[in-house]
PDB file of C-alpha atoms in Angstrom:
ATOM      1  CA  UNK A   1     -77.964  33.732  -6.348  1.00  0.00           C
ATOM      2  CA  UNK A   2     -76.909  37.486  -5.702  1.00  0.00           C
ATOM      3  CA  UNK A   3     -76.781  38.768  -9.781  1.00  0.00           C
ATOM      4  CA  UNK A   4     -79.514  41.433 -10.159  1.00  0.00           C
ATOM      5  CA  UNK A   5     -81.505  40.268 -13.101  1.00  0.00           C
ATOM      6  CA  UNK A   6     -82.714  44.408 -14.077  1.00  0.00           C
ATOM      7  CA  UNK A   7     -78.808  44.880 -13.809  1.00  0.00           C
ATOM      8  CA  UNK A   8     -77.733  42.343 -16.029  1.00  0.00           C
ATOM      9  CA  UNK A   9     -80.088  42.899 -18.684  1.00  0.00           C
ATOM     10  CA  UNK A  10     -79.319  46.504 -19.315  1.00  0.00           C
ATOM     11  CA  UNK A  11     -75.709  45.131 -19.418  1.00  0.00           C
ATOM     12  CA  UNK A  12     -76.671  42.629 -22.368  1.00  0.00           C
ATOM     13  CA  UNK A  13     -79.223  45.020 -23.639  1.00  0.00           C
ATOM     14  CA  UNK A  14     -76.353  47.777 -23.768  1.00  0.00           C
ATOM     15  CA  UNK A  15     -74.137  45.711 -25.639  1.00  0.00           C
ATOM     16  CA  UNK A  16     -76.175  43.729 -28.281  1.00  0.00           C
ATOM     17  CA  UNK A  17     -77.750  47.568 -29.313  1.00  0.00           C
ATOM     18  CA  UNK A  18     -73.971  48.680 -29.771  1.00  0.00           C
ATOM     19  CA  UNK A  19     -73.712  46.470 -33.241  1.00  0.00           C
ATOM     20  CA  UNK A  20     -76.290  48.635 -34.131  1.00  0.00           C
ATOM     21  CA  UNK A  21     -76.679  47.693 -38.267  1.00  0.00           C
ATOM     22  CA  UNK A  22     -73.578  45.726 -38.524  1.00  0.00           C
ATOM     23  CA  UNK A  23     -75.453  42.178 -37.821  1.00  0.00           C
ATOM     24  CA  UNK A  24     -77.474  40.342 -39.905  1.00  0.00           C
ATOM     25  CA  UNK A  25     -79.954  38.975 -36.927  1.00  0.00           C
ATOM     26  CA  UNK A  26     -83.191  40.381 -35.752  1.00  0.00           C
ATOM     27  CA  UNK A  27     -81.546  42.616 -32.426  1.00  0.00           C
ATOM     28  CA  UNK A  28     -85.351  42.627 -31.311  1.00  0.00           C
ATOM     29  CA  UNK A  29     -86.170  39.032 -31.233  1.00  0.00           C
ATOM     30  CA  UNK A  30     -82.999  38.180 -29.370  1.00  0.00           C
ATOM     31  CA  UNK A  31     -83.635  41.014 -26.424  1.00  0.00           C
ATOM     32  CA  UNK A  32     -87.077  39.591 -26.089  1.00  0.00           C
ATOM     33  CA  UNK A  33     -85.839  36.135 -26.011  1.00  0.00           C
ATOM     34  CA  UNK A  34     -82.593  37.315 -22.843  1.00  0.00           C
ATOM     35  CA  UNK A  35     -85.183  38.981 -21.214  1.00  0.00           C
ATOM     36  CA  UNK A  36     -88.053  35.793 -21.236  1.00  0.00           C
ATOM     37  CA  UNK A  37     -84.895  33.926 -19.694  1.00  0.00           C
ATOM     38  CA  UNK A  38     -83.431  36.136 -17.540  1.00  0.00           C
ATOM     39  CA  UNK A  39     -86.864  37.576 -16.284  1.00  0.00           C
ATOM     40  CA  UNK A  40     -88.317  33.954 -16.080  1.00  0.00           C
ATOM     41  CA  UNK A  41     -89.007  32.464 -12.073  1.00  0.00           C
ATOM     42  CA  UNK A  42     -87.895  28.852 -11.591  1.00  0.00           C
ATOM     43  CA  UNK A  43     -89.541  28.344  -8.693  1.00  0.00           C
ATOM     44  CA  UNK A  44     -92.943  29.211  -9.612  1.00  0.00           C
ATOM     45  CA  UNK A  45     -94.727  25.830 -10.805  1.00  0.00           C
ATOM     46  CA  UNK A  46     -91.459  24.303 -10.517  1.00  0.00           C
ATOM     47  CA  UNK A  47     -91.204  20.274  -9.541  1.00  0.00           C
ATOM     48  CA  UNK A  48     -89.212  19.585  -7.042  1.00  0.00           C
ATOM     49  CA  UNK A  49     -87.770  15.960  -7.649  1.00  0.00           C
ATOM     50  CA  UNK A  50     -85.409  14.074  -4.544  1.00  0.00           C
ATOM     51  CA  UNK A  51     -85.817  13.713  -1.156  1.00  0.00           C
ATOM     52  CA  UNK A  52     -86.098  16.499   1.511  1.00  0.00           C
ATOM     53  CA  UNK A  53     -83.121  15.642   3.502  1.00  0.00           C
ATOM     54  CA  UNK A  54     -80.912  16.036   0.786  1.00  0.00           C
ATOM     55  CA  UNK A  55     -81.303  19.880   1.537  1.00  0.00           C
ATOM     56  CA  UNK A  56     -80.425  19.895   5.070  1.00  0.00           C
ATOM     57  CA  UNK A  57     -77.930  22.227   5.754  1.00  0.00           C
ATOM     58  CA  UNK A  58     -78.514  24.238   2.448  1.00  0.00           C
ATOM     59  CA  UNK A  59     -77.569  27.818   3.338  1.00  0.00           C
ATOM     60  CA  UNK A  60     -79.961  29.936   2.211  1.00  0.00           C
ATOM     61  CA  UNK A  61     -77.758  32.098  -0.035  1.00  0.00           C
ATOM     62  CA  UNK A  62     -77.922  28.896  -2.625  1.00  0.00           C
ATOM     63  CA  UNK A  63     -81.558  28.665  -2.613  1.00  0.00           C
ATOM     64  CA  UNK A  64     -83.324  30.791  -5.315  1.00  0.00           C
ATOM     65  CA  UNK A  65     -87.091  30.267  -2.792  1.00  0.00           C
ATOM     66  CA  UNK A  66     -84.461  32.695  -0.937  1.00  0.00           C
ATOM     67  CA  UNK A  67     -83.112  35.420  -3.089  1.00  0.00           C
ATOM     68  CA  UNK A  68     -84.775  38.747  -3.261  1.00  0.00           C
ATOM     69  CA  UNK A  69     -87.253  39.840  -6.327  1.00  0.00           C
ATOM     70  CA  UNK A  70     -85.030  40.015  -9.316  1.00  0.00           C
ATOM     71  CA  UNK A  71     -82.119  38.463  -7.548  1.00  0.00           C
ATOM     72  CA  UNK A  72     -80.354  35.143  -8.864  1.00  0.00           C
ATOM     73  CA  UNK A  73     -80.115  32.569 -11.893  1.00  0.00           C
ATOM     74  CA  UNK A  74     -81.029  28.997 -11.742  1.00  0.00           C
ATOM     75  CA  UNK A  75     -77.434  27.217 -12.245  1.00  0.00           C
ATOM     76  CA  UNK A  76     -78.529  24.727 -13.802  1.00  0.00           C
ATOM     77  CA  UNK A  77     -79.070  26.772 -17.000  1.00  0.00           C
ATOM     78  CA  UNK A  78     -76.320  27.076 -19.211  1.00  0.00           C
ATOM     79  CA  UNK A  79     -76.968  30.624 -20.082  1.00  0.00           C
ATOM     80  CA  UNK A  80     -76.614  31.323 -16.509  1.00  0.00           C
ATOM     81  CA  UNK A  81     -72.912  30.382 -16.637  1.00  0.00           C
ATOM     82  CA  UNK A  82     -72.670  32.950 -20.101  1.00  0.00           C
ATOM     83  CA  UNK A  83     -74.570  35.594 -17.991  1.00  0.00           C
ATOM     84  CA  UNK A  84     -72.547  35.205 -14.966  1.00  0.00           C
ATOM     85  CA  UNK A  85     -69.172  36.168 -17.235  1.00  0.00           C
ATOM     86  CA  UNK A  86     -71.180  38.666 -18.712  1.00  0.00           C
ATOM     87  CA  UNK A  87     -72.123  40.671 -15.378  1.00  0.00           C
ATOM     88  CA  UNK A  88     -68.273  40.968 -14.108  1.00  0.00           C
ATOM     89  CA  UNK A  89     -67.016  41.387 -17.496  1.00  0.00           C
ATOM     90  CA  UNK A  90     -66.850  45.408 -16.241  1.00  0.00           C
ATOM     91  CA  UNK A  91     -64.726  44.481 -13.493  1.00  0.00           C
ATOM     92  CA  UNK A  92     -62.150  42.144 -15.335  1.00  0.00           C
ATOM     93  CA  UNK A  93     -61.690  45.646 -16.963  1.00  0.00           C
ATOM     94  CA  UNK A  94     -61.181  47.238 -13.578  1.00  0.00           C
ATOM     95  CA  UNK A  95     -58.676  44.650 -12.051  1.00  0.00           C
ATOM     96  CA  UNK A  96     -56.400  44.450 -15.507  1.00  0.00           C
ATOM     97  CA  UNK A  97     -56.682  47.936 -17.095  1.00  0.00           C
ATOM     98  CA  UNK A  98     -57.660  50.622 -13.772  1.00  0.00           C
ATOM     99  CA  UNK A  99     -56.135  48.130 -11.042  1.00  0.00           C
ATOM    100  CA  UNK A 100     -53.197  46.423 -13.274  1.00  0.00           C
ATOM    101  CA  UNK A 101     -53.434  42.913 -11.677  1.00  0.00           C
ATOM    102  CA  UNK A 102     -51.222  41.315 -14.316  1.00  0.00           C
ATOM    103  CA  UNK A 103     -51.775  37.628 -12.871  1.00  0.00           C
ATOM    104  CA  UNK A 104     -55.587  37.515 -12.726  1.00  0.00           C
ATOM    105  CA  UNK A 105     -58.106  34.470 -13.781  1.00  0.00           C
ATOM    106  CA  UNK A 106     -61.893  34.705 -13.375  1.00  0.00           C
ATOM    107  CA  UNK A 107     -64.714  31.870 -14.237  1.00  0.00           C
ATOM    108  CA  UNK A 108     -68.707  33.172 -13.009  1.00  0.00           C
ATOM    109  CA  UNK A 109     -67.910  34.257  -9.366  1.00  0.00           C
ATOM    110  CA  UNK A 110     -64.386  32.170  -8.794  1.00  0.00           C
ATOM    111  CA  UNK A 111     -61.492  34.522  -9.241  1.00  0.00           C
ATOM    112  CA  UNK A 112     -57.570  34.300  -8.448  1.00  0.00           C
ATOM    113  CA  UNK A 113     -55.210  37.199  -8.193  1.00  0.00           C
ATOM    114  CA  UNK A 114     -51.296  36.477  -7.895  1.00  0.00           C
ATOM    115  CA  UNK A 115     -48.690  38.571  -6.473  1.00  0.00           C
ATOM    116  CA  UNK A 116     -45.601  38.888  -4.650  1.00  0.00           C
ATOM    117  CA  UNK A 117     -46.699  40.737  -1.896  1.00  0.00           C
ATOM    118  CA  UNK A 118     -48.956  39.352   0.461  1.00  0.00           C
ATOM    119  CA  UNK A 119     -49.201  42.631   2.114  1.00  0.00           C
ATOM    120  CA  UNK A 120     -50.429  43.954  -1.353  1.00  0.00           C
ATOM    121  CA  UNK A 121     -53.144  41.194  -1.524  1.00  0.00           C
ATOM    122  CA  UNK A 122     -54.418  42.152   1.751  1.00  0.00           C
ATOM    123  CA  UNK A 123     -54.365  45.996   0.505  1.00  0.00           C
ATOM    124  CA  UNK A 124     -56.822  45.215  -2.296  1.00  0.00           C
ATOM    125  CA  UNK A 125     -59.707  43.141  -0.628  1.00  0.00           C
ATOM    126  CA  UNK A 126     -61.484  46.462   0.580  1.00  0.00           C
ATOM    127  CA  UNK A 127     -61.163  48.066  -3.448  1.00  0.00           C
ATOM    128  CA  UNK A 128     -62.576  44.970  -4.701  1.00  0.00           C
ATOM    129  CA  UNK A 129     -65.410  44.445  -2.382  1.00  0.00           C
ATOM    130  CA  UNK A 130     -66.381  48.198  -2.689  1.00  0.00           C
ATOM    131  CA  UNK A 131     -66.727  48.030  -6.192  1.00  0.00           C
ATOM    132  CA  UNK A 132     -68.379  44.831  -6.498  1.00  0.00           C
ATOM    133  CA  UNK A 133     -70.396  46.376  -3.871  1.00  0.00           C
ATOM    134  CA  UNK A 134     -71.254  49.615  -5.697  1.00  0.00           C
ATOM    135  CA  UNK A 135     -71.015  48.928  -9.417  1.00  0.00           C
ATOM    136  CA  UNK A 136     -73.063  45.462  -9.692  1.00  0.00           C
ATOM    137  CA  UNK A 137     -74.486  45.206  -6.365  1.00  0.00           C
ATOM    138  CA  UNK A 138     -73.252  41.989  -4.736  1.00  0.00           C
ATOM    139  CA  UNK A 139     -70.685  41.160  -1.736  1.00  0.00           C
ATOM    140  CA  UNK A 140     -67.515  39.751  -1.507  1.00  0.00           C
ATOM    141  CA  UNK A 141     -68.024  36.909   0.701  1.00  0.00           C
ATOM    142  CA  UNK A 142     -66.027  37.092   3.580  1.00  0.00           C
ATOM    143  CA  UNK A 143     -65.580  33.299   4.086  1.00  0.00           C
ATOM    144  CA  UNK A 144     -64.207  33.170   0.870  1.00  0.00           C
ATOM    145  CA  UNK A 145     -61.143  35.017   0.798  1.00  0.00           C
ATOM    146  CA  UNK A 146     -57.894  32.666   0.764  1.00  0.00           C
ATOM    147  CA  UNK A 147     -54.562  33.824   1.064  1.00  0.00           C
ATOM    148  CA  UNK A 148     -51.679  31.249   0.881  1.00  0.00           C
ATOM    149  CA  UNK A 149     -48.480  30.951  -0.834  1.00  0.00           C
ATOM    150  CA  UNK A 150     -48.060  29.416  -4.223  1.00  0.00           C
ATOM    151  CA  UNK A 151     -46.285  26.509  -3.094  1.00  0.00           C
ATOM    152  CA  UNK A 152     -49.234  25.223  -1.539  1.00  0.00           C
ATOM    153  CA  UNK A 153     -51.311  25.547  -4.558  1.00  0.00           C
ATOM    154  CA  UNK A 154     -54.521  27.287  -5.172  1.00  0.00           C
ATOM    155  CA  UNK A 155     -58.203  25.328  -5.088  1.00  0.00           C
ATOM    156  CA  UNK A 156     -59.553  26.752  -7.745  1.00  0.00           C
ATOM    157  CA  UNK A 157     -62.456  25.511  -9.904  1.00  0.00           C
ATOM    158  CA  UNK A 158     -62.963  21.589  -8.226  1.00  0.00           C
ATOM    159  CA  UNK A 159     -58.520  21.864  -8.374  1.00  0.00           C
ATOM    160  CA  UNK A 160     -56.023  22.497  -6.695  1.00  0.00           C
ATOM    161  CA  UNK A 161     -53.384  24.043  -8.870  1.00  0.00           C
ATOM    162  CA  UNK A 162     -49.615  24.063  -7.750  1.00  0.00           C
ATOM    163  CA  UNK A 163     -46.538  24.596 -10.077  1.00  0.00           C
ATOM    164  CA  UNK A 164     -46.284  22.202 -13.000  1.00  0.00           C
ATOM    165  CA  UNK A 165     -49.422  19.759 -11.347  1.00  0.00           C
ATOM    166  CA  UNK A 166     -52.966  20.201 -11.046  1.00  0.00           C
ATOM    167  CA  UNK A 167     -55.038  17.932  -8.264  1.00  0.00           C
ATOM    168  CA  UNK A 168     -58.656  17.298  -8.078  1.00  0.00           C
ATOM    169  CA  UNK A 169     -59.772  18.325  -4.724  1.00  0.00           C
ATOM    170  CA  UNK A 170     -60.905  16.071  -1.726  1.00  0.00           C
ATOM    171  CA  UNK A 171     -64.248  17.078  -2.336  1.00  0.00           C
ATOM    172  CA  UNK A 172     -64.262  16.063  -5.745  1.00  0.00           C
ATOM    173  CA  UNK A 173     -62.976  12.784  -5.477  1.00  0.00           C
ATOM    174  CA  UNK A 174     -65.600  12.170  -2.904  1.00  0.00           C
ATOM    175  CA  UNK A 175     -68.204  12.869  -4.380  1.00  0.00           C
ATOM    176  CA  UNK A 176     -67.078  10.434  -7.485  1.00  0.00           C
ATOM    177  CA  UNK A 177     -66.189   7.878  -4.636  1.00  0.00           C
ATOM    178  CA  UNK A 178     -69.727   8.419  -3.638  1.00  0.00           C
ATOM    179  CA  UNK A 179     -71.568   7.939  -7.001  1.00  0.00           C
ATOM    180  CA  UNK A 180     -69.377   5.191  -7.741  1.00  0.00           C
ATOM    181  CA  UNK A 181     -71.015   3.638  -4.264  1.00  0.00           C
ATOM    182  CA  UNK A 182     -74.374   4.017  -5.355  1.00  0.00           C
ATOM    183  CA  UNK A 183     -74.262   2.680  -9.055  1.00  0.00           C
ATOM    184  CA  UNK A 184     -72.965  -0.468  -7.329  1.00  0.00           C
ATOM    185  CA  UNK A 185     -75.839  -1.066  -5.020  1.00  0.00           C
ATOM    186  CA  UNK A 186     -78.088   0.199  -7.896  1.00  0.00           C
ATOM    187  CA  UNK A 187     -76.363  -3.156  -9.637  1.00  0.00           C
ATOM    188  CA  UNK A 188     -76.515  -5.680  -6.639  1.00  0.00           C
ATOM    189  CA  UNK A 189     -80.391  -4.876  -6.296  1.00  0.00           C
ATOM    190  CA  UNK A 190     -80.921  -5.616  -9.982  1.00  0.00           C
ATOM    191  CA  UNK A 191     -79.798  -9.360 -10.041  1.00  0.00           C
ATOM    192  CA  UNK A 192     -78.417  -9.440 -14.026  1.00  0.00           C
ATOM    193  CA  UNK A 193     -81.302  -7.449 -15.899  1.00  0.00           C
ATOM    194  CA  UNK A 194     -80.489  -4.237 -16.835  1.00  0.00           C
ATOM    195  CA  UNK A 195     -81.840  -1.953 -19.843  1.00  0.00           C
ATOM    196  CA  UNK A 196     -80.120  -0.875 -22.380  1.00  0.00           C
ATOM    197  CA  UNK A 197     -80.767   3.582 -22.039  1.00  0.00           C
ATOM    198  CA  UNK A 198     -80.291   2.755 -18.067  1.00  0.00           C
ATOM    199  CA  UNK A 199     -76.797   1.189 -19.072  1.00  0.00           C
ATOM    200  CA  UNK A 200     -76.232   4.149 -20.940  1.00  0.00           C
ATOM    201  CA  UNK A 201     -77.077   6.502 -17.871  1.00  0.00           C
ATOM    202  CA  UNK A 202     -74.753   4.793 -15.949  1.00  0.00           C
ATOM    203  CA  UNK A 203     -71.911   5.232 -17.783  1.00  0.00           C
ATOM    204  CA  UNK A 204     -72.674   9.134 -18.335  1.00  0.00           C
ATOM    205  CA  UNK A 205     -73.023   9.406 -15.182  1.00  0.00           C
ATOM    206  CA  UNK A 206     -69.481   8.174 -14.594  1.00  0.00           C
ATOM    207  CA  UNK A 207     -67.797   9.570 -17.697  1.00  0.00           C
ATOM    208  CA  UNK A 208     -69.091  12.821 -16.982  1.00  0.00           C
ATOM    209  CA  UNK A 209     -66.617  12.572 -13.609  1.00  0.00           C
ATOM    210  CA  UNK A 210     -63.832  11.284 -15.826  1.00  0.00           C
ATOM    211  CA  UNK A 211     -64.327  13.832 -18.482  1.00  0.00           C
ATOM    212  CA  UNK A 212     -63.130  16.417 -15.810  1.00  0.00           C
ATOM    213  CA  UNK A 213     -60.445  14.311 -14.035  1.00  0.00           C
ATOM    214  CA  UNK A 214     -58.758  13.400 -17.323  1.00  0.00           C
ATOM    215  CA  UNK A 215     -57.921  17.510 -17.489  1.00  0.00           C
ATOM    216  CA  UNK A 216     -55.870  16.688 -13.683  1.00  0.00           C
ATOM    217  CA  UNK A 217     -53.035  14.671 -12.860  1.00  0.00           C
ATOM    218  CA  UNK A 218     -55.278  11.740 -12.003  1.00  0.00           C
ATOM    219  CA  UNK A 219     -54.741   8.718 -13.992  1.00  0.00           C
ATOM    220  CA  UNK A 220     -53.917   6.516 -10.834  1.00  0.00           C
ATOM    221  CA  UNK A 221     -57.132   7.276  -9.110  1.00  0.00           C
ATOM    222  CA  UNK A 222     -59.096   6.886 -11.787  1.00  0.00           C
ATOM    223  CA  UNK A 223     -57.576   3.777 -13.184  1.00  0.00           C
ATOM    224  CA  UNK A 224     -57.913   2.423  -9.235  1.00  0.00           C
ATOM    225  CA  UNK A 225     -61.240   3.562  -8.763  1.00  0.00           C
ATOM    226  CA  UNK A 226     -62.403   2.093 -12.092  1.00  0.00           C
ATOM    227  CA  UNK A 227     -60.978  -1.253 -11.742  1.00  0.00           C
ATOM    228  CA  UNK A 228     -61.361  -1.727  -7.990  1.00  0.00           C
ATOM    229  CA  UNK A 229     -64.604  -0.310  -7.311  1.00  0.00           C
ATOM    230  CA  UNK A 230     -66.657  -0.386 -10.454  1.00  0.00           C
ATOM    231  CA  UNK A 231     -65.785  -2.315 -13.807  1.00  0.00           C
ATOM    232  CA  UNK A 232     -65.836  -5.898 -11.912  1.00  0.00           C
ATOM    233  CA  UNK A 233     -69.524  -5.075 -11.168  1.00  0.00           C
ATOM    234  CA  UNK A 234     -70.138  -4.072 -14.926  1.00  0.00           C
ATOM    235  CA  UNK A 235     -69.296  -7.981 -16.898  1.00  0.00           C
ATOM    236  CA  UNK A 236     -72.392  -9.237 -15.666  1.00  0.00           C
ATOM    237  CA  UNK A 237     -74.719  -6.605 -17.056  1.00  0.00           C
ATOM    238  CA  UNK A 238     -72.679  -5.254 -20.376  1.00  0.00           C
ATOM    239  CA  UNK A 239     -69.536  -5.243 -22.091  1.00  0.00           C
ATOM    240  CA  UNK A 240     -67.417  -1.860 -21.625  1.00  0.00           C
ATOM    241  CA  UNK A 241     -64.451  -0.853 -23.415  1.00  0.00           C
ATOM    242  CA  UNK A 242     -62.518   1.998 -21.419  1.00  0.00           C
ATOM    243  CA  UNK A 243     -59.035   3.851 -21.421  1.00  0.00           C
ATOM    244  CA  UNK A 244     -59.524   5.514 -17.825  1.00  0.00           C
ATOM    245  CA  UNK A 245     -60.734   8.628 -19.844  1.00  0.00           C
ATOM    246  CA  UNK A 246     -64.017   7.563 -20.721  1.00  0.00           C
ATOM    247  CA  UNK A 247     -66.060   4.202 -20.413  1.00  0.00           C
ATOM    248  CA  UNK A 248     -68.274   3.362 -23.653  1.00  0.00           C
ATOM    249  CA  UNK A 249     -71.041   0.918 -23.961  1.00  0.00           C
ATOM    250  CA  UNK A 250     -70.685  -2.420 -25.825  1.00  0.00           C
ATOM    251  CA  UNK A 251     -73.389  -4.843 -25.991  1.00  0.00           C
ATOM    252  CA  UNK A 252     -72.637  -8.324 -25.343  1.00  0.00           C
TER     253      UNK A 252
END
């Protein structure tokens, strides 16, 4: 919500006129196309689909009808993700080459710095947030900032990461829980009749939650939330052939 859209684009701009005549792809026609998306509002004629309660409690600083002019990319784009590594690329420069943080990770706006000194941890939170601050114009939020030792592993990314295991967090494994809940009343309400493409959204739906949890050391929660919760509802509707890593359609 806080990447400055001018900002970026000169970034981009700066870099795609730096191949110069050693590409074989209209330059032109590809800055006019970044800038059409970057430049483009979302919220003007935009449909809003759901119900209004569902953004209750939505702080504003995740709301684009928020963010300042030329502040902030829809997240549901997938360029947004690419642009988002593009606009700290500079300072993944600063933190391993000018700061030499050897144990360093970043993905969009998520970053994790390791180190033996806590002290030393605490000693770079000002440096960072000044040049985030200076050089590209957003803040480091101060709600944000976790430090812990290793041993109690690091939520990182819809993980938590701890030596030699990797955990989805609680909040993940609600919100499957939770979607679980709903296809199953979706089911009860629709008394054996069920379309083919809806079948199919279902189990996207679902395997898109697997697809992430199979990366985790999670094959007991998703083999108990599968057979427990969900596949006993499915045999009346569709066959479904499943290793706990994805679920695929089979008609009957």
């Amino acid at each position: 919500m806080a990447i400055d859209k001018v900002l970026l684009y000169q970034k981009i701009k700066r870099e795609i006129e730096s191949f110069g005549g050693k590409v074989d792809f209209d330059t032109d026609f590809l800055l006019r196309l970044i800038h059409k998306i970057i430049f483009n509002n979302p919220i003007k004629n935009c449909r809003i689909k759901g119900k209004k309660e569902n953004w209750f409690g939505l702080p504003k600083s995740k709301s684009l009808f928020f963010s300042a002019e030329n502040k902030g990319l829809p997240i549901g784009n997938l360029t947004s993700q690419l642009f988002g590594n593009i606009y700290l690329n500079d300072f993944d420069h600063f933190a391993k080459c000018e700061l030499g943080y050897k144990y360093y990770g970043r993905y969009v706006d998520d970053v994790v710095i390791v180190h033996r000194s806590k002290e030393y941890l605490k000693s770079i939170v000002p440096v960072i947030k000044n040049y985030l601050k200076e050089r590209l114009l957003i803040e480091l939020h101060f709600n944000k900032i976790y430090l812990q030792h290793f041993s109690k592993g690091v939520s990182f990314l819809g993980a938590v990461i701890k030596p030699f295991r990797i955990y989805i967090t609680n909040r993940v494994k609600g919100n499957f829980y939770k979607k679980i809940t709903y296809w199953n009343r979706f089911l009860s309400k629709k008394g054996g009749q069920l379309a083919k493409e809806t079948a199919k959204k279902i189990l996207a739906s679902v395997n898109s939650y697997l697809g992430m949890m199979r990366h985790y050391n999670s094959y007991k929660l998703r083999s108990k939330i599968l057979e427990k919760f969900f596949l006993p509802n499915l045999g009346s509707y569709f066959c479904a052939t499943f290793d706990y890593n994805k679920i695929a359609f089979k008609e009957k």
